[in-house]
Amino acid sequence: MTKPFLVLGIESSCDDTSAAVLGDGTRLLSNIVSSQEALHAPFGGVVPELASRQHIRNIGPVVSEALQVAGINLSDLDLVAVTRGPGLIGSLLVGLNYAKALAYALRIPLVGVNHLEGHFHSPFLEYPTIEYPLLCLIVSGGHSSLYHSLQAGHYRLLAGTRDDAAGESFDKVAKMLGLPYPGGPVIDRLAREYAGAGIPFNLPKISDGSLDFSFSGLKTAALQAMQREGIAPVGKTGEISEPVRALVKGFQAAVIRQLLHRVESFARQLAPRSVIMGGGVSCNSELRRQSRELMAELGIACYFPSPPLTTDNAAMIAYTGYKLHRLGRTTPLDANADTNLALGEEFS
Ligand code: KG4
Ligand code: ZN
């Protein structure tokens, strides 16, 4: 039996340290994620300096575990793929420098990967037959971006983040209401449990007619609703009142309405074969339900990665690195991290 081509993926762009081993671009042999959620929870958001220090502690053990679970040694590796941007500079540098040192010591090539291209590819790990052309919505703590792609490697940004990213707005509204960090999963659960329609929110309008996403208006609307209706944040007892539940239900509905409004209008205009989603917010159960319903109505296939591949992970970086390497791309060992690395051309 010939030895598989083994890629080690490393991801450290924000607050998760992750390493994965992928065989022949198709077989995921391990995908280890060390979450820093508990470290940042008291602050209600990611603290960049704490994140980079924690990555330094985590990176060695996480890579060792990824190799061990995959049942391989360092010397078996053929390629190192690492997130080069976008993300937090201190966090990116930990993964990038670790990957460079490994590639140098093992005398194997390095491929720097765009984190967004990783999210874009994550559904392909489980559904390799997804058909192009497609629309891809990436919604996370740092991004709300909608891409159109005609074929592998082509990306056109249709709508980007105007202010707060979708996940950031979940986290900020949760913080305002005294709910734990990260806010997305908690709001998802509370909204699911609440039977009523929730407090109504109006969709924000961007005055220049742009289709970019804007969520900071919804955060302000949530604050105004708290003041108007006299809604107190969750106190020390942790008991969650009915008005808090009604508020998060209405807020989540408004976020989903905005996301799917953009997806629907571009889907009708561009008639893709598939719609795919990635990033932490795409774990949202109501977003998944409504997306599936809408795409069934439009006759478009719709794919979501399973939760471990939806949030930040190194499997998607290994997969993307493998694809880029097959196209002949490698990254020199003096390459730097790029906090604002963009993906694809802009829509005009
Ligand atoms: O992709 P991710 O793990 O990291 C970033 O690249 O940001 O996304 C984290 C974000 C957080 O803002 C979190 O609140 C949100 O994803 N999130 C959710 C859900 N699960 C995680 N938002 C809504 N519903 C969820 N079920
Ligand atoms: Zn991400």
Tab-separated table of C-alpha atoms and ligand atoms in Angstrom:
chain	number	residue	atom	x	y	z
A	1	MET	CA	0.000	0.000	0.000
A	2	THR	CA	1.420	3.408	-0.900
A	3	LYS	CA	1.761	5.905	1.901
A	4	PRO	CA	-0.951	8.595	1.842
A	5	PHE	CA	0.056	12.226	1.258
A	6	LEU	CA	-0.188	13.659	4.774
A	7	VAL	CA	-0.977	17.314	5.461
A	8	LEU	CA	-0.747	18.867	8.916
A	9	GLY	CA	-3.155	21.841	9.214
A	10	ILE	CA	-2.664	24.511	11.886
A	11	GLU	CA	-5.218	27.192	12.806
A	12	SER	CA	-4.718	29.920	15.442
A	13	SER	CA	-6.281	33.064	13.956
A	14	CYS	CA	-8.580	33.953	16.846
A	15	ASP	CA	-9.233	32.101	20.111
A	16	ASP	CA	-9.111	28.424	19.118
A	17	THR	CA	-5.843	26.502	18.779
A	18	SER	CA	-6.356	23.671	16.324
A	19	ALA	CA	-4.311	21.045	14.464
A	20	ALA	CA	-5.534	18.398	12.011
A	21	VAL	CA	-4.074	15.650	9.848
A	22	LEU	CA	-5.598	15.010	6.428
A	23	GLY	CA	-4.670	12.038	4.231
A	24	ASP	CA	-4.712	12.367	0.426
A	25	GLY	CA	-6.945	15.439	0.681
A	26	THR	CA	-9.971	13.363	1.602
A	27	ARG	CA	-9.448	11.362	4.789
A	28	LEU	CA	-9.578	13.382	7.980
A	29	LEU	CA	-7.364	11.455	10.413
A	30	SER	CA	-7.612	13.930	13.296
A	31	ASN	CA	-8.980	17.390	14.078
A	32	ILE	CA	-8.067	18.644	17.560
A	33	VAL	CA	-9.476	21.972	18.787
A	34	SER	CA	-8.470	23.549	22.076
A	35	SER	CA	-11.066	26.198	22.860
A	36	GLN	CA	-10.261	29.284	24.936
A	37	GLU	CA	-13.930	30.046	25.641
A	38	ALA	CA	-13.574	29.741	29.433
A	39	LEU	CA	-10.541	32.076	29.439
A	40	HIS	CA	-12.378	34.890	27.625
A	41	ALA	CA	-15.849	34.325	29.140
A	42	PRO	CA	-15.372	36.778	32.074
A	43	PHE	CA	-14.660	39.562	29.521
A	44	GLY	CA	-17.655	38.824	27.239
A	45	GLY	CA	-15.371	38.694	24.180
A	46	VAL	CA	-11.910	37.665	22.988
A	47	VAL	CA	-9.000	39.527	24.655
A	48	PRO	CA	-6.235	39.474	21.989
A	49	GLU	CA	-3.256	39.480	24.370
A	50	LEU	CA	-4.662	36.613	26.442
A	51	ALA	CA	-5.481	34.692	23.255
A	52	SER	CA	-1.938	34.820	21.850
A	53	ARG	CA	-0.378	33.804	25.178
A	54	GLN	CA	-2.753	30.855	25.431
A	55	HIS	CA	-1.945	29.793	21.840
A	56	ILE	CA	1.742	29.630	22.832
A	57	ARG	CA	0.866	27.219	25.671
A	58	ASN	CA	-1.529	25.157	23.525
A	59	ILE	CA	0.156	24.805	20.152
A	60	GLY	CA	2.732	22.100	21.027
A	61	PRO	CA	0.305	19.783	22.883
A	62	VAL	CA	-2.434	20.285	20.250
A	63	VAL	CA	-0.104	19.349	17.360
A	64	SER	CA	1.203	16.318	19.320
A	65	GLU	CA	-2.354	15.152	19.973
A	66	ALA	CA	-3.320	15.575	16.302
A	67	LEU	CA	-0.357	13.380	15.263
A	68	GLN	CA	-1.080	10.816	17.968
A	69	VAL	CA	-4.792	10.506	17.100
A	70	ALA	CA	-3.848	10.170	13.422
A	71	GLY	CA	-1.348	7.460	14.403
A	72	ILE	CA	1.585	9.121	12.649
A	73	ASN	CA	4.960	10.734	13.451
A	74	LEU	CA	6.230	14.160	12.476
A	75	SER	CA	8.558	12.519	9.946
A	76	ASP	CA	5.523	11.095	8.061
A	77	LEU	CA	4.260	14.570	7.122
A	78	ASP	CA	4.457	15.805	3.519
A	79	LEU	CA	3.088	19.347	3.872
A	80	VAL	CA	2.281	21.948	6.551
A	81	ALA	CA	-0.723	24.217	5.934
A	82	VAL	CA	-1.300	27.171	8.244
A	83	THR	CA	-3.691	30.116	8.525
A	84	ARG	CA	-1.858	33.268	7.412
A	85	GLY	CA	-4.783	35.717	7.867
A	86	PRO	CA	-7.184	37.370	8.417
A	87	GLY	CA	-7.297	37.358	12.214
A	88	LEU	CA	-5.600	38.749	15.321
A	89	ILE	CA	-1.920	39.440	14.686
A	90	GLY	CA	-0.576	37.921	17.927
A	91	SER	CA	-2.691	34.799	17.478
A	92	LEU	CA	-1.793	34.351	13.795
A	93	LEU	CA	1.930	34.683	14.495
A	94	VAL	CA	1.952	31.787	16.968
A	95	GLY	CA	0.553	29.296	14.437
A	96	LEU	CA	2.502	30.706	11.487
A	97	ASN	CA	5.873	30.639	13.260
A	98	TYR	CA	5.260	27.147	14.607
A	99	ALA	CA	4.357	25.943	11.103
A	100	LYS	CA	7.422	27.619	9.559
A	101	ALA	CA	9.722	25.988	12.120
A	102	LEU	CA	8.200	22.563	11.430
A	103	ALA	CA	8.419	22.943	7.642
A	104	TYR	CA	12.057	24.068	7.935
A	105	ALA	CA	13.077	21.283	10.318
A	106	LEU	CA	11.257	18.563	8.359
A	107	ARG	CA	12.308	19.968	4.950
A	108	ILE	CA	8.750	19.885	3.658
A	109	PRO	CA	6.778	22.668	1.939
A	110	LEU	CA	4.645	25.240	3.740
A	111	VAL	CA	1.352	26.622	2.407
A	112	GLY	CA	-0.181	29.745	3.952
A	113	VAL	CA	-3.982	29.636	3.859
A	114	ASN	CA	-6.628	32.352	3.953
A	115	HIS	CA	-8.885	31.596	6.941
A	116	LEU	CA	-11.983	32.544	4.910
A	117	GLU	CA	-11.003	30.179	2.105
A	118	GLY	CA	-10.791	27.529	4.838
A	119	HIS	CA	-14.371	28.231	6.006
A	120	PHE	CA	-15.459	28.253	2.355
A	121	HIS	CA	-14.078	24.728	1.907
A	122	SER	CA	-15.260	23.220	5.197
A	123	PRO	CA	-18.522	21.740	3.768
A	124	PHE	CA	-16.485	19.929	1.063
A	125	LEU	CA	-14.788	17.753	3.713
A	126	GLU	CA	-18.105	16.001	4.349
A	127	TYR	CA	-19.836	16.640	1.008
A	128	PRO	CA	-17.122	16.342	-1.669
A	129	THR	CA	-19.638	16.377	-4.525
A	130	ILE	CA	-21.035	19.892	-3.885
A	131	GLU	CA	-21.691	21.452	-7.281
A	132	TYR	CA	-20.609	24.854	-8.595
A	133	PRO	CA	-21.639	27.582	-9.232
A	134	LEU	CA	-22.452	28.262	-5.604
A	135	LEU	CA	-23.150	30.903	-2.997
A	136	CYS	CA	-21.237	30.701	0.291
A	137	LEU	CA	-22.245	32.545	3.452
A	138	ILE	CA	-19.505	32.820	6.104
A	139	VAL	CA	-20.878	34.083	9.402
A	140	SER	CA	-18.688	34.067	12.506
A	141	GLY	CA	-17.447	36.241	15.349
A	142	GLY	CA	-15.297	38.193	12.899
A	143	HIS	CA	-17.049	37.884	9.537
A	144	SER	CA	-20.364	38.153	7.724
A	145	SER	CA	-19.530	37.613	4.061
A	146	LEU	CA	-21.471	36.286	1.110
A	147	TYR	CA	-19.433	34.929	-1.827
A	148	HIS	CA	-20.330	33.831	-5.327
A	149	SER	CA	-18.090	31.191	-6.833
A	150	LEU	CA	-18.304	29.961	-10.429
A	151	GLN	CA	-15.694	27.229	-9.993
A	152	ALA	CA	-13.068	25.972	-7.527
A	153	GLY	CA	-10.646	28.776	-6.645
A	154	HIS	CA	-12.916	31.616	-7.877
A	155	TYR	CA	-14.402	33.967	-5.260
A	156	ARG	CA	-16.457	37.127	-5.739
A	157	LEU	CA	-17.513	39.002	-2.609
A	158	LEU	CA	-21.196	39.954	-2.954
A	159	ALA	CA	-21.774	41.371	0.535
A	160	GLY	CA	-19.375	42.058	3.399
A	161	THR	CA	-19.409	43.275	6.976
A	162	ARG	CA	-20.379	46.939	7.354
A	163	ASP	CA	-19.873	47.144	11.134
A	164	ASP	CA	-20.302	44.347	13.707
A	165	ALA	CA	-20.069	40.786	12.392
A	166	ALA	CA	-23.111	38.533	12.944
A	167	GLY	CA	-21.491	36.510	15.766
A	168	GLU	CA	-20.192	39.672	17.412
A	169	SER	CA	-23.762	41.003	17.592
A	170	PHE	CA	-24.952	37.757	19.265
A	171	ASP	CA	-22.099	38.067	21.785
A	172	LYS	CA	-22.728	41.780	22.483
A	173	VAL	CA	-26.494	41.387	22.944
A	174	ALA	CA	-25.880	38.413	25.259
A	175	LYS	CA	-23.435	40.515	27.300
A	176	MET	CA	-25.976	43.367	27.568
A	177	LEU	CA	-28.543	40.894	28.883
A	178	GLY	CA	-26.150	39.303	31.398
A	179	LEU	CA	-26.064	36.015	29.453
A	180	PRO	CA	-22.828	33.968	29.255
A	181	TYR	CA	-20.176	34.176	26.515
A	182	PRO	CA	-20.267	33.131	23.741
A	183	GLY	CA	-23.773	34.463	23.248
A	184	GLY	CA	-24.691	32.637	20.036
A	185	PRO	CA	-25.295	29.133	21.414
A	186	VAL	CA	-27.201	30.498	24.459
A	187	ILE	CA	-29.449	32.752	22.373
A	188	ASP	CA	-30.025	29.878	19.939
A	189	ARG	CA	-31.245	27.641	22.799
A	190	LEU	CA	-33.391	30.310	24.510
A	191	ALA	CA	-35.034	31.271	21.216
A	192	ARG	CA	-35.775	27.619	20.466
A	193	GLU	CA	-37.400	27.149	23.859
A	194	TYR	CA	-39.547	30.300	23.639
A	195	ALA	CA	-42.895	29.534	22.035
A	196	GLY	CA	-43.974	33.109	21.132
A	197	ALA	CA	-42.853	35.277	18.212
A	198	GLY	CA	-40.649	37.490	20.410
A	199	ILE	CA	-40.219	41.271	20.459
A	200	PRO	CA	-40.355	42.613	16.870
A	201	PHE	CA	-37.227	44.237	15.408
A	202	ASN	CA	-37.152	46.341	12.249
A	203	LEU	CA	-34.563	45.526	9.574
A	204	PRO	CA	-31.874	48.237	9.418
A	205	LYS	CA	-31.600	50.022	6.059
A	206	ILE	CA	-28.207	51.117	4.746
A	207	SER	CA	-28.865	54.533	3.225
A	208	ASP	CA	-26.492	54.147	0.236
A	209	GLY	CA	-28.442	51.091	-0.928
A	210	SER	CA	-25.477	48.746	-0.358
A	211	LEU	CA	-26.238	45.077	0.316
A	212	ASP	CA	-23.460	44.838	2.923
A	213	PHE	CA	-24.466	43.317	6.246
A	214	SER	CA	-25.030	45.645	9.190
A	215	PHE	CA	-25.722	44.318	12.671
A	216	SER	CA	-24.782	47.156	15.010
A	217	GLY	CA	-28.254	48.702	14.441
A	218	LEU	CA	-29.855	45.530	15.794
A	219	LYS	CA	-27.663	45.734	18.889
A	220	THR	CA	-28.865	49.325	19.473
A	221	ALA	CA	-32.469	48.231	18.850
A	222	ALA	CA	-32.028	45.515	21.508
A	223	LEU	CA	-30.763	48.111	23.993
A	224	GLN	CA	-33.684	50.433	23.191
A	225	ALA	CA	-36.156	47.563	23.654
A	226	MET	CA	-34.613	46.842	27.071
A	227	GLN	CA	-35.091	50.471	28.093
A	228	ARG	CA	-38.567	50.828	26.562
A	229	GLU	CA	-39.929	47.630	28.091
A	230	GLY	CA	-37.992	47.904	31.368
A	231	ILE	CA	-36.189	44.566	30.806
A	232	ALA	CA	-33.599	43.846	33.512
A	233	PRO	CA	-30.472	41.810	32.632
A	234	VAL	CA	-30.101	38.342	34.122
A	235	GLY	CA	-28.992	38.681	37.741
A	236	LYS	CA	-26.864	36.594	40.099
A	237	THR	CA	-29.515	33.861	40.452
A	238	GLY	CA	-29.076	33.105	36.752
A	239	GLU	CA	-32.837	32.945	36.314
A	240	ILE	CA	-33.831	34.057	32.828
A	241	SER	CA	-37.055	36.111	32.689
A	242	GLU	CA	-39.725	35.789	30.002
A	243	PRO	CA	-39.035	39.315	28.628
A	244	VAL	CA	-35.312	38.419	28.167
A	245	ARG	CA	-36.394	35.300	26.255
A	246	ALA	CA	-38.821	37.342	24.132
A	247	LEU	CA	-36.059	39.846	23.365
A	248	VAL	CA	-33.472	37.285	22.231
A	249	LYS	CA	-36.097	35.512	20.127
A	250	GLY	CA	-36.897	38.749	18.280
A	251	PHE	CA	-33.216	39.672	17.931
A	252	GLN	CA	-32.225	36.281	16.490
A	253	ALA	CA	-35.156	36.392	14.070
A	254	ALA	CA	-33.975	39.814	12.822
A	255	VAL	CA	-30.362	38.593	12.306
A	256	ILE	CA	-31.591	35.577	10.334
A	257	ARG	CA	-34.015	37.731	8.311
A	258	GLN	CA	-31.176	39.999	7.249
A	259	LEU	CA	-28.836	37.118	6.369
A	260	LEU	CA	-31.431	35.196	4.384
A	261	HIS	CA	-32.758	38.314	2.654
A	262	ARG	CA	-29.319	38.778	1.039
A	263	VAL	CA	-28.913	35.070	0.300
A	264	GLU	CA	-32.369	34.870	-1.268
A	265	SER	CA	-32.022	37.946	-3.475
A	266	PHE	CA	-28.628	36.795	-4.848
A	267	ALA	CA	-29.869	33.197	-5.203
A	268	ARG	CA	-32.798	34.411	-7.324
A	269	GLN	CA	-30.512	36.684	-9.361
A	270	LEU	CA	-27.592	34.256	-9.901
A	271	ALA	CA	-29.366	30.854	-9.821
A	272	PRO	CA	-26.498	28.844	-8.231
A	273	ARG	CA	-26.616	25.036	-8.000
A	274	SER	CA	-25.667	25.050	-4.309
A	275	VAL	CA	-25.691	27.261	-1.227
A	276	ILE	CA	-23.135	26.452	1.474
A	277	MET	CA	-22.546	28.041	4.891
A	278	GLY	CA	-19.740	28.101	7.435
A	279	GLY	CA	-18.496	29.919	10.557
A	280	GLY	CA	-19.799	29.674	14.130
A	281	VAL	CA	-23.129	31.446	13.498
A	282	SER	CA	-24.035	28.868	10.861
A	283	CYS	CA	-24.378	26.377	13.777
A	284	ASN	CA	-27.588	28.284	14.589
A	285	SER	CA	-30.462	25.821	14.503
A	286	GLU	CA	-33.086	28.320	13.319
A	287	LEU	CA	-30.788	29.647	10.562
A	288	ARG	CA	-30.243	26.056	9.387
A	289	ARG	CA	-33.973	25.277	9.474
A	290	GLN	CA	-34.999	28.408	7.570
A	291	SER	CA	-32.150	28.069	5.036
A	292	ARG	CA	-33.117	24.487	4.228
A	293	GLU	CA	-36.751	25.505	3.837
A	294	LEU	CA	-35.891	28.445	1.573
A	295	MET	CA	-33.496	26.439	-0.604
A	296	ALA	CA	-35.994	23.608	-0.969
A	297	GLU	CA	-38.470	26.219	-2.226
A	298	LEU	CA	-35.903	27.603	-4.691
A	299	GLY	CA	-34.737	24.132	-5.772
A	300	ILE	CA	-31.113	24.764	-4.704
A	301	ALA	CA	-29.008	22.221	-2.768
A	302	CYS	CA	-28.002	23.489	0.684
A	303	TYR	CA	-25.049	22.210	2.782
A	304	PHE	CA	-23.882	22.857	6.330
A	305	PRO	CA	-20.741	21.314	7.863
A	306	SER	CA	-21.229	19.366	11.105
A	307	PRO	CA	-20.576	21.625	14.159
A	308	PRO	CA	-16.860	20.731	14.738
A	309	LEU	CA	-16.138	21.785	11.139
A	310	THR	CA	-18.422	24.840	11.294
A	311	THR	CA	-16.509	26.752	13.975
A	312	ASP	CA	-12.772	27.466	13.648
A	313	ASN	CA	-10.828	24.264	12.951
A	314	ALA	CA	-7.598	23.121	11.311
A	315	ALA	CA	-9.249	20.443	9.125
A	316	MET	CA	-10.507	23.141	6.742
A	317	ILE	CA	-6.999	24.674	6.659
A	318	ALA	CA	-5.381	21.289	5.877
A	319	TYR	CA	-7.930	20.702	3.095
A	320	THR	CA	-7.408	24.139	1.542
A	321	GLY	CA	-3.622	23.818	1.860
A	322	TYR	CA	-3.763	20.461	0.081
A	323	LYS	CA	-5.794	21.959	-2.803
A	324	LEU	CA	-3.427	24.930	-3.147
A	325	HIS	CA	-0.371	22.672	-3.084
A	326	ARG	CA	-1.867	20.553	-5.874
A	327	LEU	CA	-2.096	23.768	-7.903
A	328	GLY	CA	1.630	24.259	-7.318
A	329	ARG	CA	1.348	26.906	-4.619
A	330	THR	CA	3.813	27.045	-1.707
A	331	THR	CA	4.623	29.852	0.717
A	332	PRO	CA	8.182	31.028	1.440
A	333	LEU	CA	9.472	30.737	4.997
A	334	ASP	CA	9.819	34.516	5.286
A	335	ALA	CA	6.107	35.143	4.571
A	336	ASN	CA	4.334	37.280	7.132
A	337	ALA	CA	0.881	37.084	8.691
A	338	ASP	CA	-1.717	39.424	7.177
A	339	THR	CA	-4.484	40.519	9.551
A	340	ASN	CA	-6.586	41.927	6.683
A	341	LEU	CA	-6.013	39.221	4.083
A	342	ALA	CA	-8.981	39.446	1.675
A	343	LEU	CA	-10.626	36.718	-0.375
A	344	GLY	CA	-11.589	37.232	-4.003
A	345	GLU	CA	-12.554	40.265	-5.995
A	346	GLU	CA	-15.370	42.604	-4.913
A	347	PHE	CA	-18.815	42.642	-6.452
A	348	SER	CA	-19.509	45.634	-8.689
B	1	KG4	O1	-16.286	30.547	13.628
B	1	KG4	P1	-16.159	30.867	15.089
B	1	KG4	O2	-15.971	29.701	16.034
B	1	KG4	O3	-14.966	31.809	15.360
B	1	KG4	C1	-14.712	32.979	14.646
B	1	KG4	O4	-13.984	32.896	13.605
B	1	KG4	O5	-15.229	34.019	15.076
B	1	KG4	O6	-17.458	31.709	15.490
B	1	KG4	C2	-17.712	32.117	16.809
B	1	KG4	C3	-19.005	32.924	16.820
B	1	KG4	C4	-19.344	33.531	18.169
B	1	KG4	O7	-19.678	34.886	17.970
B	1	KG4	C5	-20.534	32.728	18.650
B	1	KG4	O8	-21.428	33.461	19.486
B	1	KG4	C6	-21.193	32.337	17.338
B	1	KG4	O9	-20.112	32.070	16.471
B	1	KG4	N1	-22.021	31.131	17.451
B	1	KG4	C7	-23.358	31.118	17.241
B	1	KG4	C8	-23.801	29.792	17.501
B	1	KG4	N2	-22.706	29.046	17.849
B	1	KG4	C9	-21.623	29.875	17.816
B	1	KG4	N3	-24.188	32.089	16.849
B	1	KG4	C10	-25.501	31.793	16.723
B	1	KG4	N4	-26.008	30.559	16.979
B	1	KG4	C11	-25.197	29.532	17.365
B	1	KG4	N5	-25.699	28.318	17.618
B	2	ZN	ZN	-13.482	31.634	11.565
